[in-house]
PDB file of C-alpha atoms in Angstrom:
ATOM      1  CA  UNK A   4       0.000   0.000   0.000  1.00 89.00           C
ATOM      2  CA  UNK A   5       1.357   3.394  -1.066  1.00 92.00           C
ATOM      3  CA  UNK A   6       0.631   6.770   0.551  1.00 94.00           C
ATOM      4  CA  UNK A   7       1.444  10.212  -0.890  1.00 93.00           C
ATOM      5  CA  UNK A   8       1.668  13.784   0.399  1.00 91.00           C
ATOM      6  CA  UNK A   9      -0.099  16.830  -1.064  1.00 89.00           C
ATOM      7  CA  UNK A  10       2.770  17.307  -3.533  1.00 89.00           C
ATOM      8  CA  UNK A  11       2.292  13.817  -4.940  1.00 89.00           C
ATOM      9  CA  UNK A  12       5.429  12.389  -3.356  1.00 92.00           C
ATOM     10  CA  UNK A  13       5.399   8.915  -1.855  1.00 94.00           C
ATOM     11  CA  UNK A  14       5.651   9.119   1.946  1.00 95.00           C
ATOM     12  CA  UNK A  15       5.162   5.485   2.920  1.00 96.00           C
ATOM     13  CA  UNK A  16       4.918   1.972   1.520  1.00 95.00           C
ATOM     14  CA  UNK A  17       3.394  -0.809   3.623  1.00 94.00           C
ATOM     15  CA  UNK A  18       3.526  -4.503   2.731  1.00 91.00           C
ATOM     16  CA  UNK A  19       1.183  -7.377   3.563  1.00 88.00           C
ATOM     17  CA  UNK A  20       2.986  -7.927   6.886  1.00 92.00           C
ATOM     18  CA  UNK A  21       2.225  -4.320   7.935  1.00 91.00           C
ATOM     19  CA  UNK A  22       5.901  -3.429   7.645  1.00 95.00           C
ATOM     20  CA  UNK A  23       6.161   0.236   6.714  1.00 96.00           C
ATOM     21  CA  UNK A  24       8.929   2.120   4.907  1.00 96.00           C
ATOM     22  CA  UNK A  25       8.736   5.914   5.292  1.00 97.00           C
ATOM     23  CA  UNK A  26      10.160   8.618   3.006  1.00 96.00           C
ATOM     24  CA  UNK A  27      11.234  12.084   4.179  1.00 94.00           C
ATOM     25  CA  UNK A  28      11.958  15.175   2.066  1.00 93.00           C
ATOM     26  CA  UNK A  29      13.904  18.356   2.776  1.00 89.00           C
ATOM     27  CA  UNK A  30      11.660  21.005   4.299  1.00 85.00           C
ATOM     28  CA  UNK A  31      11.850  24.750   3.718  1.00 73.00           C
ATOM     29  CA  UNK A  32      13.388  26.267   6.848  1.00 63.00           C
ATOM     30  CA  UNK A  33      15.375  29.298   8.005  1.00 51.00           C
ATOM     31  CA  UNK A  34      17.255  27.264  10.583  1.00 61.00           C
ATOM     32  CA  UNK A  35      20.919  26.518  10.056  1.00 67.00           C
ATOM     33  CA  UNK A  36      21.404  22.940   8.951  1.00 74.00           C
ATOM     34  CA  UNK A  37      24.523  20.818   9.084  1.00 75.00           C
ATOM     35  CA  UNK A  38      25.411  18.816   5.972  1.00 74.00           C
ATOM     36  CA  UNK A  39      25.009  15.064   6.280  1.00 79.00           C
ATOM     37  CA  UNK A  40      28.547  14.634   4.897  1.00 81.00           C
ATOM     38  CA  UNK A  41      31.133  17.363   5.346  1.00 80.00           C
ATOM     39  CA  UNK A  42      32.208  18.936   2.066  1.00 78.00           C
ATOM     40  CA  UNK A  43      28.961  18.103   0.299  1.00 81.00           C
ATOM     41  CA  UNK A  44      26.041  20.523  -0.147  1.00 82.00           C
ATOM     42  CA  UNK A  45      22.777  20.615   1.747  1.00 83.00           C
ATOM     43  CA  UNK A  46      19.785  19.151  -0.020  1.00 84.00           C
ATOM     44  CA  UNK A  47      17.524  21.678  -1.687  1.00 84.00           C
ATOM     45  CA  UNK A  48      13.872  22.050  -0.692  1.00 84.00           C
ATOM     46  CA  UNK A  49      11.762  19.042  -1.640  1.00 88.00           C
ATOM     47  CA  UNK A  50      14.572  16.576  -2.326  1.00 91.00           C
ATOM     48  CA  UNK A  51      14.473  13.059  -0.887  1.00 92.00           C
ATOM     49  CA  UNK A  52      16.600  13.167   2.249  1.00 92.00           C
ATOM     50  CA  UNK A  53      15.868  10.042   4.279  1.00 94.00           C
ATOM     51  CA  UNK A  54      14.229   6.624   4.119  1.00 96.00           C
ATOM     52  CA  UNK A  55      13.241   4.970   7.399  1.00 96.00           C
ATOM     53  CA  UNK A  56      12.746   1.207   7.327  1.00 96.00           C
ATOM     54  CA  UNK A  57      10.387  -0.905   9.418  1.00 95.00           C
ATOM     55  CA  UNK A  58      13.243  -2.021  11.678  1.00 95.00           C
ATOM     56  CA  UNK A  59      14.133   1.599  12.479  1.00 95.00           C
ATOM     57  CA  UNK A  60      17.263   1.766  10.344  1.00 96.00           C
ATOM     58  CA  UNK A  61      17.713   4.752   8.038  1.00 96.00           C
ATOM     59  CA  UNK A  62      19.205   5.659   4.669  1.00 96.00           C
ATOM     60  CA  UNK A  63      20.286   9.205   3.804  1.00 94.00           C
ATOM     61  CA  UNK A  64      20.681  10.937   0.431  1.00 95.00           C
ATOM     62  CA  UNK A  65      22.681  14.000  -0.644  1.00 93.00           C
ATOM     63  CA  UNK A  66      21.853  15.768  -3.936  1.00 93.00           C
ATOM     64  CA  UNK A  67      23.325  18.703  -5.838  1.00 89.00           C
ATOM     65  CA  UNK A  68      21.344  21.782  -6.896  1.00 85.00           C
ATOM     66  CA  UNK A  69      20.247  20.013 -10.107  1.00 88.00           C
ATOM     67  CA  UNK A  70      18.819  17.117  -8.113  1.00 89.00           C
ATOM     68  CA  UNK A  71      21.542  14.634  -9.015  1.00 93.00           C
ATOM     69  CA  UNK A  72      22.428  12.118  -6.318  1.00 94.00           C
ATOM     70  CA  UNK A  73      25.936  12.804  -4.989  1.00 95.00           C
ATOM     71  CA  UNK A  74      26.062  10.362  -2.087  1.00 96.00           C
ATOM     72  CA  UNK A  75      24.017   7.673  -0.384  1.00 96.00           C
ATOM     73  CA  UNK A  76      24.497   6.580   3.231  1.00 95.00           C
ATOM     74  CA  UNK A  77      23.119   3.101   3.902  1.00 95.00           C
ATOM     75  CA  UNK A  78      21.749   1.843   7.262  1.00 94.00           C
ATOM     76  CA  UNK A  79      25.251   0.664   8.249  1.00 94.00           C
ATOM     77  CA  UNK A  80      26.666   4.144   7.533  1.00 94.00           C
ATOM     78  CA  UNK A  81      28.496   2.980   4.420  1.00 96.00           C
ATOM     79  CA  UNK A  82      28.820   5.811   1.904  1.00 96.00           C
ATOM     80  CA  UNK A  83      28.452   5.439  -1.867  1.00 97.00           C
ATOM     81  CA  UNK A  84      29.449   8.428  -4.015  1.00 96.00           C
ATOM     82  CA  UNK A  85      28.470   9.393  -7.571  1.00 97.00           C
ATOM     83  CA  UNK A  86      30.206  11.474 -10.264  1.00 96.00           C
ATOM     84  CA  UNK A  87      28.693  13.039 -13.413  1.00 96.00           C
ATOM     85  CA  UNK A  88      29.898  14.446 -16.737  1.00 94.00           C
ATOM     86  CA  UNK A  89      29.162  17.920 -18.119  1.00 91.00           C
ATOM     87  CA  UNK A  90      25.931  16.674 -19.692  1.00 92.00           C
ATOM     88  CA  UNK A  91      24.702  15.426 -16.324  1.00 92.00           C
ATOM     89  CA  UNK A  92      25.139  11.742 -17.154  1.00 96.00           C
ATOM     90  CA  UNK A  93      26.517   9.565 -14.394  1.00 97.00           C
ATOM     91  CA  UNK A  94      30.183   8.642 -14.893  1.00 98.00           C
ATOM     92  CA  UNK A  95      30.929   6.468 -11.888  1.00 98.00           C
ATOM     93  CA  UNK A  96      29.711   5.068  -8.603  1.00 97.00           C
ATOM     94  CA  UNK A  97      32.216   4.359  -5.819  1.00 98.00           C
ATOM     95  CA  UNK A  98      31.196   2.362  -2.752  1.00 96.00           C
ATOM     96  CA  UNK A  99      32.571   2.311   0.787  1.00 94.00           C
ATOM     97  CA  UNK A 100      35.162  -0.334  -0.187  1.00 95.00           C
ATOM     98  CA  UNK A 101      36.409   1.960  -2.981  1.00 95.00           C
ATOM     99  CA  UNK A 102      34.981  -0.342  -5.647  1.00 96.00           C
ATOM    100  CA  UNK A 103      34.231   1.801  -8.688  1.00 97.00           C
ATOM    101  CA  UNK A 104      31.526   1.107 -11.253  1.00 98.00           C
ATOM    102  CA  UNK A 105      31.994   3.077 -14.492  1.00 98.00           C
ATOM    103  CA  UNK A 106      29.144   4.061 -16.835  1.00 98.00           C
ATOM    104  CA  UNK A 107      29.525   4.357 -20.631  1.00 98.00           C
ATOM    105  CA  UNK A 108      27.035   6.179 -22.871  1.00 98.00           C
ATOM    106  CA  UNK A 109      26.561   6.494 -26.633  1.00 96.00           C
ATOM    107  CA  UNK A 110      26.007   9.725 -28.584  1.00 94.00           C
ATOM    108  CA  UNK A 111      22.237   9.414 -28.110  1.00 95.00           C
ATOM    109  CA  UNK A 112      22.606   9.396 -24.336  1.00 95.00           C
ATOM    110  CA  UNK A 113      21.846   5.686 -24.001  1.00 97.00           C
ATOM    111  CA  UNK A 114      23.628   3.596 -21.402  1.00 98.00           C
ATOM    112  CA  UNK A 115      25.691   1.006 -23.278  1.00 98.00           C
ATOM    113  CA  UNK A 116      28.052  -0.498 -20.735  1.00 98.00           C
ATOM    114  CA  UNK A 117      28.880  -0.807 -17.049  1.00 98.00           C
ATOM    115  CA  UNK A 118      32.453  -1.683 -16.109  1.00 98.00           C
ATOM    116  CA  UNK A 119      33.195  -2.940 -12.600  1.00 97.00           C
ATOM    117  CA  UNK A 120      36.398  -2.796 -10.558  1.00 95.00           C
ATOM    118  CA  UNK A 121      37.551  -6.105 -12.088  1.00 95.00           C
ATOM    119  CA  UNK A 122      37.164  -4.830 -15.654  1.00 96.00           C
ATOM    120  CA  UNK A 123      34.101  -7.001 -16.345  1.00 97.00           C
ATOM    121  CA  UNK A 124      31.337  -5.471 -18.484  1.00 97.00           C
ATOM    122  CA  UNK A 125      27.551  -5.374 -18.307  1.00 97.00           C
ATOM    123  CA  UNK A 126      26.224  -4.512 -21.791  1.00 97.00           C
ATOM    124  CA  UNK A 127      22.993  -2.946 -23.067  1.00 98.00           C
ATOM    125  CA  UNK A 128      21.646  -3.153 -26.645  1.00 98.00           C
ATOM    126  CA  UNK A 129      18.874  -1.098 -28.296  1.00 98.00           C
ATOM    127  CA  UNK A 130      16.713  -1.219 -31.427  1.00 96.00           C
ATOM    128  CA  UNK A 131      16.274   1.638 -33.918  1.00 95.00           C
ATOM    129  CA  UNK A 132      13.518   3.069 -31.702  1.00 94.00           C
ATOM    130  CA  UNK A 133      16.014   3.225 -28.791  1.00 96.00           C
ATOM    131  CA  UNK A 134      14.162   0.502 -26.900  1.00 97.00           C
ATOM    132  CA  UNK A 135      16.247  -1.834 -24.772  1.00 97.00           C
ATOM    133  CA  UNK A 136      16.250  -5.248 -26.485  1.00 96.00           C
ATOM    134  CA  UNK A 137      19.013  -7.155 -24.695  1.00 97.00           C
ATOM    135  CA  UNK A 138      21.244  -7.079 -21.631  1.00 96.00           C
ATOM    136  CA  UNK A 139      24.311  -9.210 -20.974  1.00 95.00           C
ATOM    137  CA  UNK A 140      25.316  -9.115 -17.325  1.00 94.00           C
ATOM    138  CA  UNK A 141      28.731  -9.407 -15.696  1.00 94.00           C
ATOM    139  CA  UNK A 142      28.446 -13.225 -15.688  1.00 90.00           C
ATOM    140  CA  UNK A 143      27.412 -13.426 -19.334  1.00 89.00           C
ATOM    141  CA  UNK A 144      23.730 -14.141 -18.651  1.00 90.00           C
ATOM    142  CA  UNK A 145      21.383 -12.668 -21.252  1.00 92.00           C
ATOM    143  CA  UNK A 146      18.010 -11.006 -20.761  1.00 94.00           C
ATOM    144  CA  UNK A 147      15.997 -10.334 -23.924  1.00 95.00           C
ATOM    145  CA  UNK A 148      13.049  -7.929 -24.267  1.00 96.00           C
ATOM    146  CA  UNK A 149      10.121  -8.110 -26.709  1.00 96.00           C
ATOM    147  CA  UNK A 150       7.631  -5.303 -27.372  1.00 96.00           C
ATOM    148  CA  UNK A 151       4.011  -5.216 -28.510  1.00 94.00           C
ATOM    149  CA  UNK A 152       3.880  -4.446 -32.231  1.00 90.00           C
ATOM    150  CA  UNK A 153       0.863  -2.147 -31.926  1.00 90.00           C
ATOM    151  CA  UNK A 154       1.464  -0.223 -28.709  1.00 91.00           C
ATOM    152  CA  UNK A 155       5.246  -0.448 -28.615  1.00 92.00           C
ATOM    153  CA  UNK A 156       5.068  -1.265 -24.905  1.00 94.00           C
ATOM    154  CA  UNK A 157       7.130  -3.943 -23.221  1.00 96.00           C
ATOM    155  CA  UNK A 158       5.377  -7.303 -23.578  1.00 96.00           C
ATOM    156  CA  UNK A 159       7.887  -9.926 -22.450  1.00 95.00           C
ATOM    157  CA  UNK A 160      11.275 -10.225 -20.791  1.00 96.00           C
ATOM    158  CA  UNK A 161      13.262 -13.458 -21.008  1.00 94.00           C
ATOM    159  CA  UNK A 162      16.126 -14.364 -18.687  1.00 93.00           C
ATOM    160  CA  UNK A 163      17.882 -16.965 -20.805  1.00 91.00           C
ATOM    161  CA  UNK A 164      18.695 -20.125 -18.843  1.00 82.00           C
ATOM    162  CA  UNK A 165      22.408 -20.663 -18.293  1.00 66.00           C
ATOM    163  CA  UNK A 166      24.709 -22.580 -15.997  1.00 50.00           C
ATOM    164  CA  UNK A 167      25.718 -19.404 -14.164  1.00 48.00           C
ATOM    165  CA  UNK A 168      22.394 -17.658 -14.366  1.00 46.00           C
ATOM    166  CA  UNK A 169      19.255 -18.778 -12.590  1.00 50.00           C
ATOM    167  CA  UNK A 170      19.257 -21.595 -10.072  1.00 54.00           C
ATOM    168  CA  UNK A 171      18.604 -24.765 -12.103  1.00 50.00           C
ATOM    169  CA  UNK A 172      18.439 -27.121  -9.121  1.00 52.00           C
ATOM    170  CA  UNK A 173      15.389 -29.432  -9.048  1.00 50.00           C
ATOM    171  CA  UNK A 174      14.585 -28.790 -12.702  1.00 49.00           C
ATOM    172  CA  UNK A 175      14.922 -31.598 -15.222  1.00 46.00           C
ATOM    173  CA  UNK A 176      16.047 -29.264 -18.011  1.00 53.00           C
ATOM    174  CA  UNK A 177      17.085 -25.603 -18.164  1.00 74.00           C
ATOM    175  CA  UNK A 178      14.175 -23.270 -18.811  1.00 85.00           C
ATOM    176  CA  UNK A 179      14.083 -19.540 -19.312  1.00 91.00           C
ATOM    177  CA  UNK A 180      12.576 -17.293 -16.650  1.00 92.00           C
ATOM    178  CA  UNK A 181       9.923 -15.302 -18.491  1.00 94.00           C
ATOM    179  CA  UNK A 182       7.913 -12.270 -17.413  1.00 95.00           C
ATOM    180  CA  UNK A 183       4.828 -11.105 -19.300  1.00 96.00           C
ATOM    181  CA  UNK A 184       3.491  -7.560 -18.942  1.00 96.00           C
ATOM    182  CA  UNK A 185       0.036  -6.068 -19.526  1.00 96.00           C
ATOM    183  CA  UNK A 186      -0.495  -2.283 -19.556  1.00 95.00           C
ATOM    184  CA  UNK A 187      -3.755  -0.347 -19.371  1.00 92.00           C
ATOM    185  CA  UNK A 188      -4.957   2.257 -21.881  1.00 89.00           C
ATOM    186  CA  UNK A 189      -2.950   4.959 -20.070  1.00 90.00           C
ATOM    187  CA  UNK A 190       0.307   3.020 -20.327  1.00 91.00           C
ATOM    188  CA  UNK A 191       0.386   1.951 -16.671  1.00 94.00           C
ATOM    189  CA  UNK A 192       1.500  -1.545 -15.701  1.00 95.00           C
ATOM    190  CA  UNK A 193      -1.660  -3.485 -14.899  1.00 95.00           C
ATOM    191  CA  UNK A 194      -0.431  -7.055 -14.562  1.00 96.00           C
ATOM    192  CA  UNK A 195       2.883  -8.909 -14.453  1.00 96.00           C
ATOM    193  CA  UNK A 196       3.127 -12.694 -14.740  1.00 96.00           C
ATOM    194  CA  UNK A 197       6.385 -14.559 -14.099  1.00 94.00           C
ATOM    195  CA  UNK A 198       7.197 -18.220 -14.674  1.00 94.00           C
ATOM    196  CA  UNK A 199       9.524 -20.687 -16.348  1.00 92.00           C
ATOM    197  CA  UNK A 200       9.394 -22.149 -19.828  1.00 90.00           C
ATOM    198  CA  UNK A 201      10.019 -21.103 -23.399  1.00 85.00           C
ATOM    199  CA  UNK A 202       8.884 -18.049 -25.342  1.00 86.00           C
ATOM    200  CA  UNK A 203       5.446 -18.497 -26.908  1.00 82.00           C
ATOM    201  CA  UNK A 204       4.514 -21.530 -24.780  1.00 82.00           C
ATOM    202  CA  UNK A 205       2.543 -21.895 -21.554  1.00 86.00           C
ATOM    203  CA  UNK A 206       4.603 -21.005 -18.486  1.00 88.00           C
ATOM    204  CA  UNK A 207       5.224 -23.247 -15.492  1.00 89.00           C
ATOM    205  CA  UNK A 208       5.264 -22.143 -11.831  1.00 90.00           C
ATOM    206  CA  UNK A 209       3.375 -18.996 -12.783  1.00 92.00           C
ATOM    207  CA  UNK A 210       2.921 -16.125 -10.359  1.00 94.00           C
ATOM    208  CA  UNK A 211       0.801 -13.096 -11.238  1.00 96.00           C
ATOM    209  CA  UNK A 212       0.970  -9.650  -9.664  1.00 94.00           C
ATOM    210  CA  UNK A 213      -1.663  -6.960 -10.274  1.00 95.00           C
ATOM    211  CA  UNK A 214      -1.355  -3.203  -9.801  1.00 94.00           C
ATOM    212  CA  UNK A 215      -3.929  -0.528  -8.910  1.00 93.00           C
ATOM    213  CA  UNK A 216      -3.718   3.272  -9.241  1.00 92.00           C
ATOM    214  CA  UNK A 217      -5.579   6.263  -7.847  1.00 90.00           C
ATOM    215  CA  UNK A 218      -7.338   8.943  -9.915  1.00 88.00           C
ATOM    216  CA  UNK A 219      -4.038  10.809 -10.304  1.00 87.00           C
ATOM    217  CA  UNK A 220      -2.287   7.770 -11.750  1.00 88.00           C
ATOM    218  CA  UNK A 221      -0.238   7.022  -8.638  1.00 89.00           C
ATOM    219  CA  UNK A 222       0.272   3.396  -7.679  1.00 92.00           C
ATOM    220  CA  UNK A 223      -1.599   2.493  -4.494  1.00 89.00           C
ATOM    221  CA  UNK A 224      -1.599  -1.295  -4.439  1.00 86.00           C
ATOM    222  CA  UNK A 225       0.355  -4.260  -5.773  1.00 84.00           C
TER     223      UNK A 225
END
């Protein structure tokens, strides 16, 4: 269950176990505030500043004046920092262990590759309409995306079965993990079905999730 404030920002999400995650945003104030991390700016009015989890732990976020995330402090106080290029595209993410993830973009501003601290690559491929059609992760596992011919919306994603991909234990033969998506007339995700099998055939071990929205188009239930 999702709840929003008068500005349309999510302020809490509660699951079926009544565990609530709360979201806090920077308020407009004349009081002097101390930066969360020395040397980094204060968040501007309205920016996401804190997430409080059901167990009481907190995450903190520091943004620049343009709203770009500069640093994230996790519940264990580990700090992850972000760098950007002149166009505002993210260049790198460095975690508390000084592991750096580099981002590569093409001339159309599409993310094409992630390079981790070991030099391994995560690749992204697009069609002529700039829709994501395939990903190859750091372990070489492929995920393929198909789109509806009429609406152009995402219809199916396929995580191709592989020895180092999904867990194949207790299955007689490798099968792809497939997700099928249904959108409403306003382009909002209405239903997602996940299971195992092969593209175009009936799925096994199916699980379906449905989504509901309020009159403003904000998700309220899943």
